[in-house]
Coordinates of C-alpha atoms in Angstrom, one line a residue:
M1334 CA -32.9 24.9 -36.0
E1335 CA -36.7 24.2 -35.9
S1336 CA -36.7 24.5 -39.7
L1337 CA -34.2 21.8 -40.1
V1338 CA -36.2 19.4 -37.9
S1339 CA -39.2 20.3 -40.1
A1340 CA -37.2 19.4 -43.1
N1341 CA -35.9 16.1 -41.7
T1342 CA -39.3 15.0 -40.7
K1343 CA -40.7 15.8 -44.4
F1344 CA -37.8 13.9 -45.8
C1345 CA -38.6 11.0 -43.5
F1346 CA -42.1 10.5 -44.8
D1347 CA -40.9 11.2 -48.5
L1348 CA -38.3 8.4 -48.0
F1349 CA -40.8 6.1 -46.2
Q1350 CA -43.3 6.3 -49.3
E1351 CA -40.3 5.7 -51.8
L1352 CA -39.2 2.4 -49.8
S1353 CA -42.6 1.3 -49.4
K1354 CA -43.4 1.3 -53.1
N1355 CA -42.4 -2.1 -53.9
D1356 CA -43.8 -4.0 -50.9
R1357 CA -46.6 -2.7 -48.6
L1358 CA -46.2 -5.8 -46.4
K1359 CA -42.5 -5.6 -45.4
N1360 CA -41.2 -4.4 -42.0
M1361 CA -39.2 -1.4 -42.2
F1362 CA -37.0 0.5 -39.9
F1363 CA -34.7 3.4 -40.8
C1364 CA -33.1 6.7 -39.3
P1365 CA -33.9 9.7 -41.3
L1366 CA -31.7 11.8 -39.3
S1367 CA -28.6 9.8 -40.0
I1368 CA -29.2 9.7 -43.5
S1369 CA -30.2 13.5 -43.7
A1370 CA -27.0 14.3 -41.9
A1371 CA -25.0 12.1 -44.1
L1372 CA -26.3 13.9 -47.1
G1373 CA -25.7 17.2 -45.4
M1374 CA -22.2 16.5 -45.3
I1375 CA -22.1 15.8 -49.0
R1376 CA -24.2 18.9 -49.7
L1377 CA -21.1 20.7 -47.9
G1378 CA -19.0 19.9 -50.9
A1379 CA -21.7 19.5 -53.8
R1380 CA -21.9 22.4 -56.3
S1381 CA -24.3 23.6 -58.8
D1382 CA -27.0 21.0 -59.8
S1383 CA -25.7 18.5 -57.5
A1384 CA -26.2 20.8 -54.9
R1385 CA -29.5 21.9 -55.7
Q1386 CA -31.0 18.6 -56.1
I1387 CA -30.0 17.5 -52.5
D1388 CA -31.6 20.9 -51.3
E1389 CA -35.0 20.2 -53.1
V1390 CA -35.0 16.3 -52.0
L1391 CA -34.2 16.8 -48.4
H1392 CA -36.1 20.1 -48.1
F1393 CA -32.8 22.1 -47.2
N1394 CA -34.0 24.8 -49.5
E1395 CA -36.7 25.6 -46.9
L1396 CA -34.4 26.5 -44.1
S1397 CA -33.4 30.1 -45.2
Q1398 CA -37.2 30.7 -46.2
S1399 CA -38.4 30.4 -42.7
E1400 CA -35.3 31.2 -40.5
S1401 CA -33.0 33.8 -42.2
K1402 CA -35.5 36.8 -42.4
E1403 CA -33.2 38.1 -39.4
P1404 CA -29.5 37.5 -39.0
D1405 CA -29.1 33.9 -37.8
P1406 CA -27.1 33.4 -34.5
C1407 CA -25.5 30.5 -36.5
L1408 CA -24.0 32.7 -39.0
K1409 CA -22.6 35.4 -36.4
R1410 CA -21.3 32.7 -34.1
N1411 CA -19.3 30.5 -36.7
K1412 CA -16.0 32.1 -37.9
L1413 CA -15.1 28.9 -39.7
E1414 CA -15.6 29.4 -43.4
V1415 CA -17.6 26.9 -45.3
P1416 CA -16.5 26.1 -48.8
A1417 CA -18.7 28.4 -51.0
D1418 CA -20.4 27.3 -54.0
S1419 CA -18.5 29.1 -56.8
S1420 CA -19.4 27.1 -59.8
L1421 CA -22.5 29.2 -60.9
E1422 CA -23.2 27.9 -64.4
G1423 CA -25.5 29.0 -67.2
E1424 CA -26.2 32.3 -66.1
E1425 CA -25.0 35.7 -67.6
N1426 CA -24.1 38.0 -64.5
T1427 CA -21.7 40.8 -63.7
K1428 CA -18.6 39.9 -61.6
G1429 CA -20.3 41.6 -58.7
S1430 CA -23.5 39.7 -58.9
L1431 CA -21.6 36.4 -59.2
N1432 CA -19.9 37.2 -56.0
L1433 CA -23.2 38.2 -54.1
Q1434 CA -24.8 34.6 -55.3
A1435 CA -21.5 32.9 -54.2
K1436 CA -21.8 34.6 -50.8
S1437 CA -25.3 33.7 -50.6
S1438 CA -24.8 30.0 -51.3
K1439 CA -22.0 30.1 -49.0
D1440 CA -24.4 31.3 -46.1
E1441 CA -27.1 28.8 -46.8
N1442 CA -24.5 26.1 -46.8
Q1443 CA -23.0 27.5 -43.4
L1444 CA -26.6 27.9 -41.9
L1445 CA -27.5 24.1 -42.9
S1446 CA -24.1 22.8 -41.3
C1447 CA -24.6 25.0 -38.2
Y1448 CA -28.1 23.8 -37.7
F1449 CA -26.7 20.1 -37.8
E1450 CA -24.0 20.9 -35.4
Q1451 CA -26.4 22.4 -32.9
L1452 CA -29.1 19.2 -33.3
L1453 CA -26.3 16.8 -33.4
S1454 CA -24.8 18.3 -30.3
K1455 CA -28.2 18.4 -28.4
L1456 CA -28.8 14.7 -29.2
D1457 CA -25.5 13.5 -28.0
R1458 CA -25.5 15.6 -24.9
I1459 CA -27.4 13.0 -22.6
R1460 CA -25.8 9.9 -22.1
T1461 CA -26.8 8.8 -18.7
D1462 CA -30.5 8.2 -19.7
Y1463 CA -30.1 6.7 -23.1
T1464 CA -27.3 5.7 -25.5
L1465 CA -27.5 7.2 -29.0
S1466 CA -24.6 7.2 -31.5
I1467 CA -24.9 8.5 -34.8
A1468 CA -21.8 7.9 -36.9
N1469 CA -21.4 9.0 -40.4
R1470 CA -18.2 8.8 -42.3
L1471 CA -17.0 9.1 -45.9
Y1472 CA -14.5 6.9 -47.4
G1473 CA -12.4 8.2 -50.4
E1474 CA -10.0 6.6 -52.8
Q1475 CA -6.8 7.9 -51.6
E1476 CA -5.8 9.2 -55.3
F1477 CA -8.5 12.1 -54.8
P1478 CA -7.2 14.9 -52.8
V1479 CA -9.6 16.3 -50.3
C1480 CA -10.0 20.2 -50.0
P1481 CA -8.7 21.3 -46.4
E1482 CA -11.7 23.4 -46.1
F1483 CA -14.1 20.7 -46.5
L1484 CA -12.2 18.4 -44.0
E1485 CA -12.2 21.2 -41.5
A1486 CA -15.9 22.0 -41.8
V1487 CA -16.9 18.1 -41.6
I1488 CA -14.8 17.8 -38.4
K1489 CA -16.5 21.0 -36.9
F1490 CA -20.1 20.6 -38.1
Y1491 CA -20.8 16.8 -38.4
H1492 CA -18.3 15.4 -36.0
T1493 CA -16.8 13.1 -38.2
T1494 CA -14.0 13.0 -41.0
I1495 CA -13.1 11.5 -44.4
E1496 CA -10.7 8.4 -44.4
S1497 CA -8.6 8.0 -47.2
V1498 CA -8.4 4.2 -48.3
D1499 CA -6.9 2.3 -51.2
F1500 CA -10.0 0.9 -52.9
R1501 CA -8.2 0.3 -56.4
K1502 CA -5.2 -1.9 -54.9
E1503 CA -6.5 -3.2 -51.5
T1504 CA -10.2 -3.4 -52.2
E1505 CA -10.9 -6.3 -49.7
K1506 CA -8.8 -4.5 -46.9
S1507 CA -10.8 -1.5 -47.5
R1508 CA -14.1 -3.3 -47.1
Q1509 CA -13.3 -4.9 -44.2
E1510 CA -12.0 -1.8 -42.4
I1511 CA -15.3 -0.2 -43.2
N1512 CA -17.3 -3.0 -41.7
F1513 CA -15.1 -3.3 -38.7
W1514 CA -15.7 0.7 -37.9
V1515 CA -19.5 0.2 -38.6
E1516 CA -19.6 -3.0 -36.2
S1517 CA -17.8 -1.0 -33.6
Q1518 CA -19.8 2.0 -33.7
S1519 CA -23.1 -0.1 -33.6
Q1520 CA -22.0 -2.0 -30.4
G1521 CA -21.8 -5.3 -32.7
K1522 CA -25.2 -5.0 -33.8
I1523 CA -24.5 -4.1 -37.5
K1524 CA -22.1 -6.6 -39.0
E1525 CA -21.0 -6.9 -42.8
L1526 CA -22.6 -3.7 -43.8
F1527 CA -20.5 -4.4 -47.1
S1528 CA -20.9 -7.9 -48.3
K1529 CA -18.2 -9.2 -50.7
D1530 CA -18.2 -7.8 -54.1
T1531 CA -20.1 -4.8 -53.1
I1532 CA -17.2 -2.7 -53.1
S1533 CA -14.7 -2.8 -56.2
E1534 CA -11.6 -1.4 -57.5
A1535 CA -13.8 1.1 -59.3
T1536 CA -15.1 2.4 -56.0
V1537 CA -14.1 5.9 -55.3
L1538 CA -16.4 7.5 -52.6
V1539 CA -18.6 5.5 -50.1
L1540 CA -20.9 7.2 -47.5
V1541 CA -21.5 5.1 -44.5
N1542 CA -23.8 6.0 -41.4
A1543 CA -24.4 3.8 -38.6
V1544 CA -27.0 4.4 -35.7
Y1545 CA -26.9 2.9 -32.4
F1546 CA -29.8 3.5 -29.9
K1547 CA -30.4 1.9 -26.5
A1548 CA -32.9 3.2 -23.7
K1549 CA -35.1 1.8 -20.9
W1550 CA -38.8 2.1 -20.7
E1551 CA -40.2 4.6 -18.3
K1552 CA -42.9 1.9 -17.5
H1553 CA -41.4 -1.5 -18.3
F1554 CA -43.3 -4.5 -18.7
D1555 CA -43.4 -7.4 -16.3
C1556 CA -41.8 -10.6 -18.1
E1557 CA -44.4 -12.7 -16.3
N1558 CA -47.3 -11.1 -18.4
T1559 CA -45.6 -11.9 -21.7
V1560 CA -47.7 -14.6 -23.4
D1561 CA -47.8 -16.1 -26.8
A1562 CA -50.8 -14.5 -28.8
P1563 CA -52.0 -14.2 -32.4
F1564 CA -51.0 -11.3 -34.5
S1565 CA -53.0 -10.9 -37.6
L1566 CA -50.9 -10.2 -40.5
T1567 CA -53.5 -10.0 -43.3
E1568 CA -57.2 -11.1 -43.4
S1569 CA -56.4 -14.8 -43.3
E1570 CA -53.0 -15.1 -42.1
K1571 CA -52.0 -15.2 -38.3
K1572 CA -48.7 -15.6 -36.5
N1573 CA -48.1 -16.4 -32.7
V1574 CA -45.9 -13.7 -31.4
K1575 CA -44.5 -12.9 -27.7
M1576 CA -47.2 -10.4 -26.8
M1577 CA -46.2 -8.3 -23.8
H1578 CA -49.0 -6.6 -21.5
Q1579 CA -49.4 -3.9 -18.9
K1580 CA -51.9 -1.6 -17.4
G1581 CA -50.9 1.9 -16.5
L1582 CA -51.1 5.7 -17.3
F1583 CA -50.0 6.6 -20.9
R1584 CA -50.7 9.5 -23.2
I1585 CA -53.2 8.3 -25.7
G1586 CA -55.4 9.9 -28.5
F1587 CA -57.7 8.9 -31.5
I1588 CA -57.3 10.1 -35.0
E1589 CA -61.1 10.4 -36.1
E1590 CA -60.3 10.8 -39.9
L1591 CA -58.3 7.5 -40.0
K1592 CA -60.1 5.5 -37.3
A1593 CA -56.7 5.2 -35.6
Q1594 CA -55.2 5.2 -32.0
I1595 CA -51.9 6.9 -31.1
L1596 CA -50.1 6.1 -28.0
E1597 CA -46.9 7.4 -26.5
M1598 CA -44.5 5.2 -24.5
K1599 CA -41.7 7.1 -22.9
Y1600 CA -38.3 6.0 -22.2
T1601 CA -36.7 6.8 -18.9
K1602 CA -37.0 10.4 -17.7
G1603 CA -39.2 11.3 -20.6
K1604 CA -36.5 12.6 -23.0
L1605 CA -37.2 10.2 -25.7
S1606 CA -40.8 8.4 -26.6
M1607 CA -41.9 5.8 -29.1
F1608 CA -45.1 6.7 -30.6
V1609 CA -47.3 4.0 -32.0
L1610 CA -49.8 4.6 -34.8
L1611 CA -52.4 1.7 -34.6
P1612 CA -55.3 1.4 -37.2
T1613 CA -58.5 0.2 -35.8
C1614 CA -58.9 -3.8 -36.2
S1615 CA -60.7 -4.4 -39.5
E1616 CA -61.5 -7.0 -42.1
D1617 CA -58.6 -5.6 -44.2
N1618 CA -55.8 -4.5 -41.8
V1619 CA -53.2 -4.0 -44.5
K1620 CA -55.8 -1.7 -46.5
A1621 CA -56.1 0.2 -43.0
L1622 CA -52.5 0.6 -42.6
E1623 CA -51.9 1.9 -46.4
E1624 CA -54.5 4.5 -45.8
L1625 CA -52.8 5.5 -42.6
E1626 CA -49.4 5.7 -44.5
R1627 CA -50.8 7.8 -47.4
K1628 CA -52.2 10.5 -44.9
I1629 CA -49.1 11.2 -43.0
T1630 CA -47.4 14.3 -43.2
H1631 CA -45.3 16.5 -40.9
E1632 CA -48.0 18.9 -39.9
K1633 CA -50.6 16.0 -39.3
I1634 CA -48.0 14.1 -37.1
E1635 CA -47.7 17.3 -35.1
A1636 CA -51.6 17.6 -34.6
W1637 CA -52.0 14.0 -33.8
S1638 CA -49.2 13.9 -31.2
S1639 CA -50.2 17.3 -29.7
S1640 CA -51.5 17.6 -26.1
E1641 CA -54.8 18.8 -27.9
N1642 CA -55.4 15.3 -29.4
M1643 CA -53.6 13.1 -26.6
S1644 CA -54.3 12.9 -23.0
E1645 CA -53.1 10.8 -20.1
E1646 CA -55.5 7.9 -19.7
T1647 CA -55.3 4.5 -18.1
V1648 CA -54.5 2.0 -20.9
A1649 CA -54.6 -1.7 -21.0
L1650 CA -51.5 -2.0 -23.2
S1651 CA -50.8 -5.1 -25.5
F1652 CA -47.6 -4.7 -27.5
P1653 CA -45.5 -7.4 -29.4
Q1654 CA -41.9 -8.0 -28.9
F1655 CA -40.0 -7.6 -32.1
I1656 CA -36.5 -7.5 -33.8
L1657 CA -36.3 -5.7 -37.1
E1658 CA -33.0 -5.8 -39.2
D1659 CA -32.7 -4.1 -42.5
S1660 CA -30.3 -3.0 -45.1
Y1661 CA -30.9 -0.2 -47.7
N1662 CA -28.6 0.7 -50.7
L1663 CA -29.9 4.1 -51.2
N1664 CA -28.4 4.9 -54.7
A1665 CA -31.5 3.9 -56.5
I1666 CA -33.9 5.1 -54.1
L1667 CA -32.5 8.6 -53.8
Q1668 CA -32.1 8.8 -57.5
D1669 CA -35.9 8.0 -57.8
M1670 CA -36.4 10.9 -55.4
G1671 CA -34.2 13.3 -57.6
I1672 CA -30.8 13.2 -56.4
K1673 CA -29.2 11.8 -59.5
D1674 CA -26.2 13.8 -60.4
I1675 CA -23.8 13.0 -57.4
F1676 CA -24.2 9.3 -58.6
D1677 CA -23.2 10.0 -62.3
E1678 CA -19.6 10.1 -63.2
T1679 CA -20.4 12.5 -66.1
K1680 CA -22.4 14.9 -64.2
A1681 CA -21.3 14.9 -60.3
N1682 CA -19.8 18.2 -59.1
L1683 CA -18.2 17.5 -55.8
T1684 CA -15.5 19.9 -56.2
G1685 CA -16.1 21.2 -52.7
I1686 CA -14.7 17.8 -51.5
S1687 CA -12.0 17.5 -54.1
P1688 CA -10.7 19.6 -56.8
S1689 CA -10.9 16.3 -58.9
P1690 CA -13.6 16.6 -61.5
N1691 CA -13.7 12.7 -61.6
L1692 CA -15.2 12.3 -58.1
Y1693 CA -18.6 10.8 -57.7
L1694 CA -20.4 9.0 -55.1
S1695 CA -20.2 5.3 -55.6
K1696 CA -22.6 4.0 -52.7
V1697 CA -24.9 5.2 -50.1
V1698 CA -25.5 2.2 -47.4
H1699 CA -27.9 2.5 -44.5
K1700 CA -28.3 -0.6 -42.2
T1701 CA -30.4 -0.7 -39.1
F1702 CA -31.3 -2.9 -36.2
V1703 CA -34.0 -2.4 -33.7
E1704 CA -35.1 -4.8 -30.7
V1705 CA -38.1 -4.1 -28.5
D1706 CA -38.5 -6.2 -25.5
E1707 CA -39.9 -5.7 -22.0
Y1708 CA -37.3 -3.5 -20.7
G1709 CA -37.0 -0.9 -23.6
T1710 CA -35.4 -0.6 -27.1
Q1711 CA -32.2 -1.3 -28.6
A1712 CA -31.9 0.2 -32.0
A1713 CA -29.2 -0.6 -34.2
A1714 CA -31.4 -2.1 -30.1
A1715 CA -33.2 -2.3 -26.2
T1716 CA -33.0 -3.0 -22.5
G1717 CA -34.0 -1.5 -19.1
A1718 CA -36.7 -1.3 -16.3
V1719 CA -38.5 1.3 -14.2
G1720 CA -42.1 1.2 -11.8
M1721 CA -45.6 0.9 -12.9
A1722 CA -48.2 3.4 -12.7
K1723 CA -51.3 2.5 -10.6
S1724 CA -54.5 1.7 -12.5
M1725 CA -57.5 4.2 -12.7
P1726 CA -61.2 3.0 -12.8
R1727 CA -61.6 3.9 -16.7
C1728 CA -59.4 2.0 -19.0
I1729 CA -58.6 2.2 -22.8
E1730 CA -57.5 -0.8 -24.8
F1731 CA -54.6 -0.4 -26.9
N1732 CA -53.9 -3.8 -28.5
A1733 CA -51.0 -3.9 -31.2
D1734 CA -52.0 -7.4 -32.5
H1735 CA -52.0 -6.2 -36.0
P1736 CA -49.9 -4.2 -38.3
F1737 CA -48.9 -0.4 -37.2
L1738 CA -46.3 2.3 -37.4
F1739 CA -44.1 3.6 -35.0
F1740 CA -41.6 6.3 -34.6
V1741 CA -39.0 7.3 -31.9
K1742 CA -38.9 11.0 -31.2
H1743 CA -36.4 13.3 -29.3
N1744 CA -38.8 15.2 -27.3
K1745 CA -37.2 18.6 -26.8
T1746 CA -36.1 19.1 -30.2
Q1747 CA -39.1 17.3 -31.9
T1748 CA -36.8 15.4 -34.0
I1749 CA -37.6 11.9 -35.4
L1750 CA -34.8 9.5 -34.9
F1751 CA -36.3 6.3 -36.1
Y1752 CA -39.3 5.3 -38.0
G1753 CA -40.6 1.9 -38.7
R1754 CA -43.5 -0.5 -39.9
V1755 CA -44.3 -3.7 -38.2
C1756 CA -46.2 -6.0 -40.5
C1757 CA -44.9 -9.2 -39.1
P1758 CA -43.0 -9.2 -35.8

């Protein structure tokens, strides 16, 4: 399962770079795990080049390289047969060789799905300390029959299903049904996922994912210490924000190569944490943030947030309240990253989902909401409260009064649940 976490993290940073291309000053917030799991579900039914492109972009092709040298318990444990990729084209092989390749592809698909089942189960398990709801669902035009094996596997591994709707004759009703489901899954925080005219009678398959997260800070901020303070957007532009303050023990480190601080703020009981990457305040804060963004990799995040780089110190912490809300139509973004065929009516091979050769993915939509205040985080939002740590003589200042990056991590699995950039709270 560790290699799936690694693959998801790599995809997170790849996606962030793609989303950042057009606007370096834009606030951003997304859930890489949700998108990865949603596309893992599509991968279950993708074949030939459609499958290969997903594997390469989401780093799924790296799973077996690092973990299948020995028989994997996932492959032993799961008796459910994942639909095999039998459409191996463009190769002249014997029948026996083809069968071996089909079996290998099926094993890799089952390995991926089983890892997702393990990971999603671990994340959903603890509900007393935080709420995390990752809800993915496929909506397919009712004229397309769904393969029973695919439906069974999606329910088992991804804890969801594929809903049959009438996009052609009841377009508006279908849109409202999808929007209602998303709103209910996100505790009312994500409304109107699909605006009018975004779904038409030509729509055949829609992939939706909604994420809701709510947790309390282990060390809450006292509301009485929240004051209006300037936040430096650019060299010349400042904005007054609600700045929260507290002094206490936090894990903090310094990234020498980037002249940046990294701080961990734990949620109740320490199962989840928010990590904040803050470049040193300079004449050009935007340039400093861009430099940080360019240098981030999966390996470096692991090193920067390790116990070798971070230690528990008394910190005078200043952190802004903020609400971020964003919506991403991922079709064009994923195509630019290399996942092209599943969106092309003439090239898509999703015959593991439906035997119909005309099935392709019409839309992938991802909408997010995060609110950070004195008590905690509500992502899709936040609330909560716990005690303060006593102060120590030595004190390090961490003042997030200029653009920064942040991510929320599930500490036991090292999974990045949310990733974001705050340029303007």
